[in-house]
Amino acid sequence: MMFRIPILFGAVWVVCIVGARAQDRHAIAVSGQQRALVEFRGDTMEVMILSENQTDTQAVVLGEMVATAQVEAADYNGDGYADFSVQFLGDRYHTPHRWRIFLFQPSAGRFREVLLPEGNGHVGRPTGFLNPYFLEEEGILFVQADYTRVLQDQREMYRRQGWKFTPQGEIYLAESLRPVEQDAPWTALVPLTAVHTVFNRAGDTVHSGAVYLFSPTDDMEPVILPVEQERLYLHDAPQPERRSAMYLVKGDHYEVLDYVEKGWLKIRYVNPARGNIDKYITVMEASSNRLDFYREVFAANDGLELTVGDLGMAGDTDSVYAALLYMGAKNSGTHLETFEAEGVYLLYRPKAGDEAYRVWQVSSHKQSYPIPGAGEVAMWADNFVVWKDGAYVLDGAADGGMFLPSDISPGDYDYRIAMVNRRHDLALVSNAATLRLPLPKVVWDIQQEQYRVQPLSDNH
């Protein structure tokens, strides 16, 4: 099901309400023969139900003052009778919008408040549905599950529930959207924002699958990816040793159902003969041949491009410049002044073939990189990869972490740099450049005050 929720950070509901204030008397056309008058006195709501032959009065103790609330009529359960909600408007920053909903019960001739099922309410908070939006065509009320989490984590804006109301006045969960918890760098290397689940009235799952949204206001898109390698082997469990004999081939498509921590995806392939086949693959198996596409997406939506140069290729292996890393960023449309990298990663794979990139964490420290003016390029790295204490490190790196793993074999590799920041769903990924190993072991000569290649006799 595709739907659009008008959500804006701390203010999920931004549709303008034109309704009477709580201190007014509110007239509601319940049906062709019935109407209701709603009036508030302190923390009590009085409802007068008028029909051709009689008048009934109903008193409801709300337990809170409603002087600043609004009242709106709508047919929430689709039974042809008007219901109403008492709507408390938040400030969009610290307090959420909240609705208390009352459904008309034709058999009883009265209104009944609908409460969230036990375990779905908000302990210590007033009664009601948080930051709601009613999609009348679908007859579904979307709410945020826990507003406090939204204030603490921007990704929590994607967390919401969709409730439906029955003609009998009951409520059941019809949909849920659960944000995928960030697990750097894996979740930033596939287009994956949340898991959307649809339930039937009995509570059984009808379908559950990953979706991608560029913002909470976007329509949800199921994550359906193509196989871009010759063979993509499937795993029976999210473990390397559980690889099965089953594989997909180039041109096949599969749906991502969920993210499993430590870089695994649960996927579904629909076989024409066998139906649904649910298996596991790694994030890098899914994304390695799509990184240039994700670079284009990042540049188009976030206005930033990262470029690296070849490493180990300048001159011969005895040249210090073979170990000089160039990395530049181009502003292709962002208004941000800095990019706050919360992790820097080296992606590498043998130049021959199309195997998945391997991932090495270069830095885990937060580091701020300046973003130049529109259309301009800033040099983010112009540093030597030096040999220090038996390891290659990027000279001047904030935490001095190893730039390369110690067990990488000699040869030519494709490499990329990936930077992650929780502000962005996707990683900022560089182009693919050549990395030739072994790199010359460049050291800083204190006496000569210059870089030099460590003599062969000291090369251990």
Coordinates of C-alpha atoms in Angstrom, one line a residue:
M1 CA 0.0 0.0 0.0
M2 CA 1.4 3.4 -0.9
F3 CA 0.5 6.4 1.2
R4 CA 1.7 9.9 1.9
I5 CA 1.9 11.2 5.4
P6 CA 2.2 15.0 5.7
I7 CA 4.9 14.8 8.4
L8 CA 7.4 17.5 9.3
F9 CA 9.9 16.6 12.0
G10 CA 8.4 17.6 15.3
A11 CA 5.1 18.4 13.7
V12 CA 3.7 15.3 12.1
W13 CA 0.3 16.8 11.4
V14 CA 0.4 19.9 9.3
V15 CA -3.0 19.8 7.6
C16 CA -4.9 22.9 8.6
I17 CA -7.9 22.2 10.8
V18 CA -10.9 24.4 10.4
G19 CA -13.1 23.6 13.4
A20 CA -14.8 25.1 16.4
R21 CA -13.0 25.8 19.6
A22 CA -13.7 23.7 22.6
Q23 CA -15.6 26.4 24.5
D24 CA -18.2 26.6 21.7
R25 CA -21.1 24.3 21.3
H26 CA -20.5 21.9 18.4
A27 CA -23.2 20.6 16.1
I28 CA -22.5 17.3 14.4
A29 CA -24.8 15.7 11.7
V30 CA -24.5 12.1 12.8
S31 CA -27.0 10.8 10.2
G32 CA -29.9 12.0 8.2
Q33 CA -32.2 11.7 11.2
Q34 CA -29.8 12.4 14.0
R35 CA -27.5 15.1 15.1
A36 CA -25.4 15.7 18.2
L37 CA -24.5 18.8 20.2
V38 CA -21.2 18.6 22.0
E39 CA -20.3 21.0 24.8
F40 CA -17.6 21.1 27.4
R41 CA -17.9 22.1 31.0
G42 CA -14.5 22.0 32.8
D43 CA -13.1 18.4 32.4
T44 CA -16.5 17.0 31.4
M45 CA -18.0 16.6 27.9
E46 CA -21.7 16.6 27.5
V47 CA -23.2 15.2 24.3
M48 CA -26.9 15.8 23.5
I49 CA -28.1 13.4 20.8
L50 CA -31.2 14.6 19.0
S51 CA -33.6 12.6 16.8
E52 CA -37.1 13.0 15.6
N53 CA -38.7 11.4 18.6
Q54 CA -36.3 11.8 21.5
T55 CA -33.3 13.5 23.0
D56 CA -30.6 11.6 24.9
T57 CA -27.8 13.2 27.0
Q58 CA -24.5 11.6 27.6
A59 CA -21.8 12.9 30.0
V60 CA -18.2 11.8 29.6
V61 CA -15.5 12.7 32.2
L62 CA -12.4 13.5 30.2
G63 CA -10.1 14.1 33.1
E64 CA -8.5 17.1 31.5
M65 CA -9.3 20.6 30.6
V66 CA -10.1 21.1 26.8
A67 CA -10.3 24.9 26.5
T68 CA -7.7 25.0 23.8
A69 CA -8.8 22.0 21.9
Q70 CA -10.8 21.7 18.6
V71 CA -13.6 19.4 17.6
E72 CA -13.8 17.8 14.2
A73 CA -16.4 15.4 12.7
A74 CA -15.4 12.5 10.5
D75 CA -16.6 9.0 9.7
Y76 CA -13.6 7.1 11.2
N77 CA -15.0 3.6 10.9
G78 CA -16.8 3.9 7.6
D79 CA -20.3 2.9 8.9
G80 CA -22.1 5.9 7.5
Y81 CA -22.4 7.7 10.8
A82 CA -20.4 10.7 11.8
D83 CA -17.9 10.4 14.6
F84 CA -15.8 13.1 16.1
S85 CA -12.4 13.8 17.6
V86 CA -11.3 16.3 20.3
Q87 CA -8.0 17.6 19.0
F88 CA -5.3 19.1 21.1
L89 CA -2.7 21.0 19.1
G90 CA 1.0 20.7 20.1
D91 CA 3.7 23.3 19.7
R92 CA 5.5 21.3 17.0
Y93 CA 8.7 21.2 19.1
H94 CA 8.1 19.8 22.6
T95 CA 4.5 18.6 22.7
P96 CA 2.8 16.5 20.0
H97 CA -0.6 16.9 18.4
R98 CA -3.1 14.6 20.1
W99 CA -6.6 13.4 19.2
R100 CA -9.2 11.7 21.4
I101 CA -11.7 9.9 19.1
F102 CA -15.3 9.1 19.8
L103 CA -17.2 6.7 17.6
F104 CA -21.0 6.7 17.3
Q105 CA -22.7 3.4 18.3
P106 CA -26.0 3.2 16.3
S107 CA -27.4 0.4 18.4
A108 CA -26.8 2.2 21.7
G109 CA -27.4 5.7 20.3
R110 CA -24.3 6.9 22.1
F111 CA -20.7 7.8 21.5
R112 CA -17.8 5.7 22.7
E113 CA -14.2 6.7 23.1
V114 CA -11.7 4.5 21.3
L115 CA -8.6 3.7 23.3
L116 CA -5.3 2.2 22.1
P117 CA -5.0 -1.5 23.0
E118 CA -3.1 -2.3 26.1
G119 CA 0.6 -2.1 25.5
N120 CA 0.3 0.5 22.8
G121 CA -0.5 3.5 24.9
H122 CA 2.0 6.1 26.3
V123 CA 2.7 5.5 30.0
G124 CA 2.5 8.7 31.9
R125 CA 1.0 10.7 29.0
P126 CA -2.5 11.9 28.4
T127 CA -5.0 9.7 26.6
G128 CA -5.1 9.9 22.8
F129 CA -3.4 9.3 19.4
L130 CA -0.1 11.2 18.9
N131 CA 0.5 13.3 15.9
P132 CA -2.3 11.7 13.9
Y133 CA -3.3 12.0 10.3
F134 CA -6.6 10.5 9.0
L135 CA -6.5 9.1 5.5
E136 CA -10.2 9.2 4.7
E137 CA -10.0 7.2 1.4
E138 CA -8.4 4.3 3.2
G139 CA -10.2 4.7 6.5
I140 CA -6.9 4.5 8.4
L141 CA -5.5 6.7 11.1
F142 CA -1.7 7.1 11.1
V143 CA 0.0 8.0 14.4
Q144 CA 3.5 8.1 15.8
A145 CA 4.3 5.4 18.3
D146 CA 6.4 7.4 20.7
Y147 CA 6.9 11.1 20.2
T148 CA 9.8 11.4 22.7
R149 CA 11.9 9.1 20.5
V150 CA 11.4 11.5 17.6
L151 CA 12.9 14.3 19.6
Q152 CA 16.0 12.2 20.4
D153 CA 16.6 10.6 17.0
Q154 CA 15.7 12.1 13.6
R155 CA 15.3 8.6 12.1
E156 CA 12.5 8.0 14.6
M157 CA 10.3 10.3 12.4
Y158 CA 9.7 7.3 10.2
R159 CA 8.2 5.2 13.1
R160 CA 4.4 5.2 12.8
Q161 CA 1.4 3.0 13.1
G162 CA -1.8 2.8 11.0
W163 CA -5.0 2.0 12.9
K164 CA -8.4 1.0 11.6
F165 CA -11.7 1.2 13.4
T166 CA -14.5 -1.4 13.1
P167 CA -18.2 -0.7 12.8
Q168 CA -18.5 -2.2 16.3
G169 CA -16.2 0.6 17.7
E170 CA -13.1 -1.6 18.1
I171 CA -9.6 -0.7 16.8
Y172 CA -6.9 -2.9 15.3
L173 CA -3.4 -2.3 13.9
A174 CA -3.5 -2.3 10.1
E175 CA 0.0 -1.1 9.3
S176 CA 3.3 -0.3 11.0
L177 CA 6.4 1.4 9.8
R178 CA 9.6 0.6 11.8
P179 CA 12.8 2.5 11.1
V180 CA 15.8 0.4 10.5
E181 CA 18.3 1.1 13.3
Q182 CA 21.5 2.5 11.9
D183 CA 24.4 0.1 11.8
A184 CA 27.4 1.8 10.2
P185 CA 28.4 1.5 7.5
W186 CA 26.1 -1.3 6.3
T187 CA 22.7 0.5 6.5
A188 CA 24.2 3.5 4.7
L189 CA 25.2 1.4 1.7
V190 CA 21.8 0.2 0.6
P191 CA 18.6 2.3 0.1
L192 CA 16.9 1.1 3.2
T193 CA 14.9 3.3 5.6
A194 CA 12.3 1.3 7.4
V195 CA 10.3 -1.9 7.4
H196 CA 6.6 -1.6 6.4
T197 CA 4.3 -4.3 7.7
V198 CA 0.6 -4.8 6.8
F199 CA -1.7 -6.8 9.1
N200 CA -5.1 -8.3 8.8
R201 CA -7.9 -7.8 11.3
A202 CA -6.8 -11.0 13.2
G203 CA -3.3 -9.5 13.7
D204 CA -1.6 -11.8 11.2
T205 CA 1.1 -10.4 8.9
V206 CA -0.1 -10.0 5.4
H207 CA 3.2 -8.7 4.1
S208 CA 6.3 -7.2 5.5
G209 CA 9.2 -5.6 3.5
A210 CA 11.8 -2.9 3.6
V211 CA 11.0 0.5 2.1
Y212 CA 13.0 3.5 1.2
L213 CA 12.0 7.1 1.8
F214 CA 14.1 10.2 1.1
S215 CA 12.1 12.1 3.7
P216 CA 9.1 11.3 5.9
T217 CA 6.8 13.1 3.4
D218 CA 7.7 10.7 0.5
D219 CA 5.7 7.8 -0.7
M220 CA 7.1 4.5 0.4
E221 CA 9.0 2.5 -2.2
P222 CA 9.6 -1.2 -1.7
V223 CA 13.3 -2.0 -1.9
I224 CA 13.5 -4.2 -5.0
L225 CA 17.1 -4.6 -6.3
P226 CA 18.6 -6.2 -9.4
V227 CA 21.3 -8.8 -9.4
E228 CA 24.3 -7.2 -11.1
Q229 CA 26.9 -10.0 -10.7
E230 CA 27.0 -13.2 -12.7
R231 CA 26.0 -15.3 -9.7
L232 CA 24.6 -14.2 -6.3
Y233 CA 24.7 -17.1 -3.8
L234 CA 22.0 -17.2 -1.2
H235 CA 22.5 -18.1 2.5
D236 CA 20.1 -20.1 4.6
A237 CA 21.0 -18.0 7.6
P238 CA 22.9 -14.6 8.1
Q239 CA 26.2 -16.4 8.5
P240 CA 29.1 -16.8 6.0
E241 CA 29.3 -20.6 6.6
R242 CA 25.6 -21.1 5.8
R243 CA 25.9 -20.4 2.1
S244 CA 23.6 -22.7 0.1
A245 CA 23.9 -24.1 -3.4
M246 CA 21.1 -21.8 -4.6
Y247 CA 22.0 -18.6 -6.5
L248 CA 20.4 -15.9 -8.5
V249 CA 21.8 -14.7 -11.8
K250 CA 22.4 -11.4 -13.4
G251 CA 19.1 -9.7 -14.4
D252 CA 17.1 -11.4 -11.6
H253 CA 15.3 -9.1 -9.1
Y254 CA 14.7 -9.6 -5.4
E255 CA 12.9 -7.8 -2.6
V256 CA 14.6 -6.8 0.6
L257 CA 12.4 -7.8 3.5
D258 CA 14.5 -6.7 6.5
Y259 CA 17.9 -5.7 7.7
V260 CA 19.8 -8.1 10.0
E261 CA 22.6 -6.6 12.1
K262 CA 26.3 -6.9 11.1
G263 CA 25.6 -6.3 7.4
W264 CA 23.0 -8.9 6.3
L265 CA 19.8 -8.6 4.4
K266 CA 16.8 -10.9 4.5
I267 CA 15.5 -11.1 0.9
R268 CA 12.7 -12.7 -1.1
Y269 CA 13.0 -14.0 -4.6
V270 CA 9.8 -15.0 -6.3
N271 CA 10.5 -18.2 -8.4
P272 CA 7.8 -18.7 -11.1
A273 CA 7.6 -22.4 -10.2
R274 CA 8.4 -22.5 -6.5
G275 CA 6.9 -19.3 -5.3
N276 CA 8.5 -17.2 -2.5
I277 CA 12.1 -18.1 -1.6
D278 CA 13.3 -16.2 1.5
K279 CA 17.1 -16.2 2.0
Y280 CA 20.0 -14.0 3.2
I281 CA 22.7 -12.1 1.4
T282 CA 25.2 -9.5 2.6
V283 CA 24.9 -5.7 2.2
M284 CA 28.0 -5.6 0.1
E285 CA 26.8 -8.4 -2.2
A286 CA 23.7 -6.3 -2.8
S287 CA 25.4 -2.9 -3.2
S288 CA 28.9 -3.4 -4.6
N289 CA 27.9 -3.0 -8.2
R290 CA 25.4 -0.2 -7.5
L291 CA 27.7 2.2 -5.7
D292 CA 28.0 4.6 -8.7
F293 CA 24.2 4.8 -8.8
Y294 CA 24.0 5.6 -5.1
R295 CA 26.7 8.3 -5.7
E296 CA 24.4 9.9 -8.3
V297 CA 21.4 9.7 -5.9
F298 CA 23.5 11.3 -3.1
A299 CA 24.7 14.1 -5.4
A300 CA 21.1 14.7 -6.7
N301 CA 19.4 14.8 -3.3
D302 CA 22.2 16.0 -1.0
G303 CA 24.3 18.0 -3.3
L304 CA 27.7 16.6 -2.6
E305 CA 30.2 14.5 -4.6
L306 CA 33.3 12.8 -3.3
T307 CA 36.3 11.9 -5.6
V308 CA 39.5 10.1 -4.8
G309 CA 42.6 9.6 -7.0
D310 CA 44.7 6.5 -7.8
L311 CA 46.9 5.3 -5.0
G312 CA 50.1 3.4 -5.5
M313 CA 50.3 4.3 -9.2
A314 CA 52.2 7.5 -9.4
G315 CA 55.7 6.9 -10.8
D316 CA 57.2 3.7 -9.6
T317 CA 56.9 1.9 -6.3
D318 CA 60.0 3.7 -5.0
S319 CA 58.2 7.1 -5.4
V320 CA 56.9 8.7 -2.2
Y321 CA 54.1 10.1 -4.3
A322 CA 52.7 6.7 -5.0
A323 CA 51.5 6.8 -1.4
L324 CA 49.8 10.2 -1.7
L325 CA 46.1 10.1 -1.2
Y326 CA 44.0 12.8 -2.9
M327 CA 40.3 13.2 -1.9
G328 CA 38.1 16.1 -2.9
A329 CA 34.5 17.1 -2.4
K330 CA 32.4 19.1 -4.9
N331 CA 29.4 21.1 -3.9
S332 CA 26.7 20.2 -6.5
G333 CA 23.9 21.9 -4.7
T334 CA 24.0 21.5 -0.9
H335 CA 23.4 24.5 1.4
L336 CA 25.4 22.8 4.3
E337 CA 28.7 24.3 5.3
T338 CA 30.3 21.2 6.7
F339 CA 30.0 17.4 6.4
E340 CA 30.3 15.7 9.8
A341 CA 31.8 12.3 9.1
E342 CA 30.9 9.9 11.9
G343 CA 33.0 7.1 10.4
V344 CA 35.3 6.7 7.4
Y345 CA 35.6 3.4 5.6
L346 CA 37.8 1.9 2.9
L347 CA 36.0 -0.3 0.4
Y348 CA 38.3 -2.5 -1.7
R349 CA 38.1 -5.5 -4.0
P350 CA 40.4 -7.1 -6.6
K351 CA 40.3 -5.2 -9.8
A352 CA 39.6 -8.4 -11.8
G353 CA 36.1 -9.8 -11.4
D354 CA 33.0 -8.5 -9.7
E355 CA 33.2 -9.9 -6.1
A356 CA 31.7 -7.8 -3.3
Y357 CA 33.8 -5.0 -1.8
R358 CA 35.4 -5.7 1.5
V359 CA 35.1 -3.1 4.2
W360 CA 37.8 -1.6 6.5
Q361 CA 37.1 1.1 9.1
V362 CA 39.7 3.8 8.7
S363 CA 38.4 6.1 11.4
S364 CA 35.6 6.0 14.0
H365 CA 36.1 9.6 15.2
K366 CA 33.8 12.4 14.3
Q367 CA 35.5 14.8 11.9
S368 CA 34.2 17.9 10.3
Y369 CA 35.0 18.6 6.6
P370 CA 34.4 22.0 5.0
I371 CA 32.0 22.2 2.1
P372 CA 32.9 24.8 -0.5
G373 CA 30.6 27.2 -2.4
A374 CA 28.2 25.9 -5.0
G375 CA 30.0 24.4 -8.0
E376 CA 33.4 24.5 -6.2
V377 CA 35.7 21.7 -5.0
A378 CA 37.5 21.5 -1.6
M379 CA 40.5 19.2 -1.0
W380 CA 39.5 17.0 2.0
A381 CA 42.7 14.9 1.9
D382 CA 46.1 15.5 0.4
N383 CA 48.0 13.3 2.8
F384 CA 50.6 10.5 2.6
V385 CA 49.7 7.0 3.6
V386 CA 52.8 6.5 5.8
W387 CA 54.4 3.4 7.3
K388 CA 54.3 3.8 11.1
D389 CA 54.7 1.2 13.8
G390 CA 54.3 -1.7 11.4
A391 CA 51.1 -0.4 9.7
Y392 CA 50.0 1.9 7.0
V393 CA 48.3 5.0 8.4
L394 CA 47.0 8.2 6.9
D395 CA 49.3 11.0 8.0
G396 CA 47.4 13.5 10.0
A397 CA 44.3 11.3 10.6
A398 CA 42.4 12.3 13.7
D399 CA 42.7 8.9 15.5
G400 CA 45.7 7.5 13.7
G401 CA 43.9 4.3 12.7
M402 CA 45.3 1.8 10.2
F403 CA 44.4 2.8 6.6
L404 CA 44.8 -0.7 5.3
P405 CA 44.3 -4.1 6.9
S406 CA 47.5 -5.9 7.6
D407 CA 46.5 -9.1 5.8
I408 CA 45.7 -7.6 2.4
S409 CA 47.5 -9.4 -0.5
P410 CA 49.7 -7.6 -3.1
G411 CA 47.9 -6.8 -6.4
D412 CA 45.7 -4.2 -8.0
Y413 CA 42.4 -3.3 -6.4
D414 CA 39.5 -1.0 -6.9
Y415 CA 39.0 1.1 -3.9
R416 CA 36.5 3.7 -2.6
I417 CA 36.2 5.9 0.4
A418 CA 32.8 5.9 2.2
M419 CA 31.8 8.4 4.9
V420 CA 28.7 8.1 7.0
N421 CA 26.6 10.6 8.8
R422 CA 23.2 9.9 10.5
R423 CA 21.8 13.0 8.9
H424 CA 21.9 11.1 5.6
D425 CA 20.3 7.8 4.9
L426 CA 23.0 6.9 2.3
A427 CA 26.7 7.1 2.7
L428 CA 28.8 9.6 0.9
V429 CA 30.7 7.3 -1.4
S430 CA 33.6 8.2 -3.7
N431 CA 34.3 7.0 -7.2
A432 CA 36.3 3.8 -7.8
A433 CA 40.0 4.4 -8.2
T434 CA 43.0 2.0 -8.4
L435 CA 44.9 0.9 -5.4
R436 CA 48.2 -0.9 -6.2
L437 CA 49.7 -2.9 -3.3
P438 CA 52.2 -3.1 -1.7
L439 CA 52.4 0.6 -1.3
P440 CA 55.9 2.1 -0.8
K441 CA 56.7 2.4 2.9
V442 CA 56.9 6.1 3.2
V443 CA 58.2 7.6 6.5
W444 CA 58.9 11.1 7.7
D445 CA 62.6 11.9 7.9
I446 CA 62.9 14.2 10.9
Q447 CA 66.5 15.2 10.2
Q448 CA 65.8 16.0 6.5
E449 CA 62.3 17.3 7.2
Q450 CA 60.8 15.4 4.3
Y451 CA 59.1 12.2 3.3
R452 CA 61.2 9.4 2.1
V453 CA 60.8 5.7 1.2
Q454 CA 62.1 3.4 3.9
P455 CA 65.2 1.6 2.7
L456 CA 64.8 -1.9 1.6
S457 CA 67.0 -3.2 4.4
D458 CA 64.6 -1.6 7.0
N459 CA 61.5 -2.7 5.1
H460 CA 60.0 -5.1 7.7

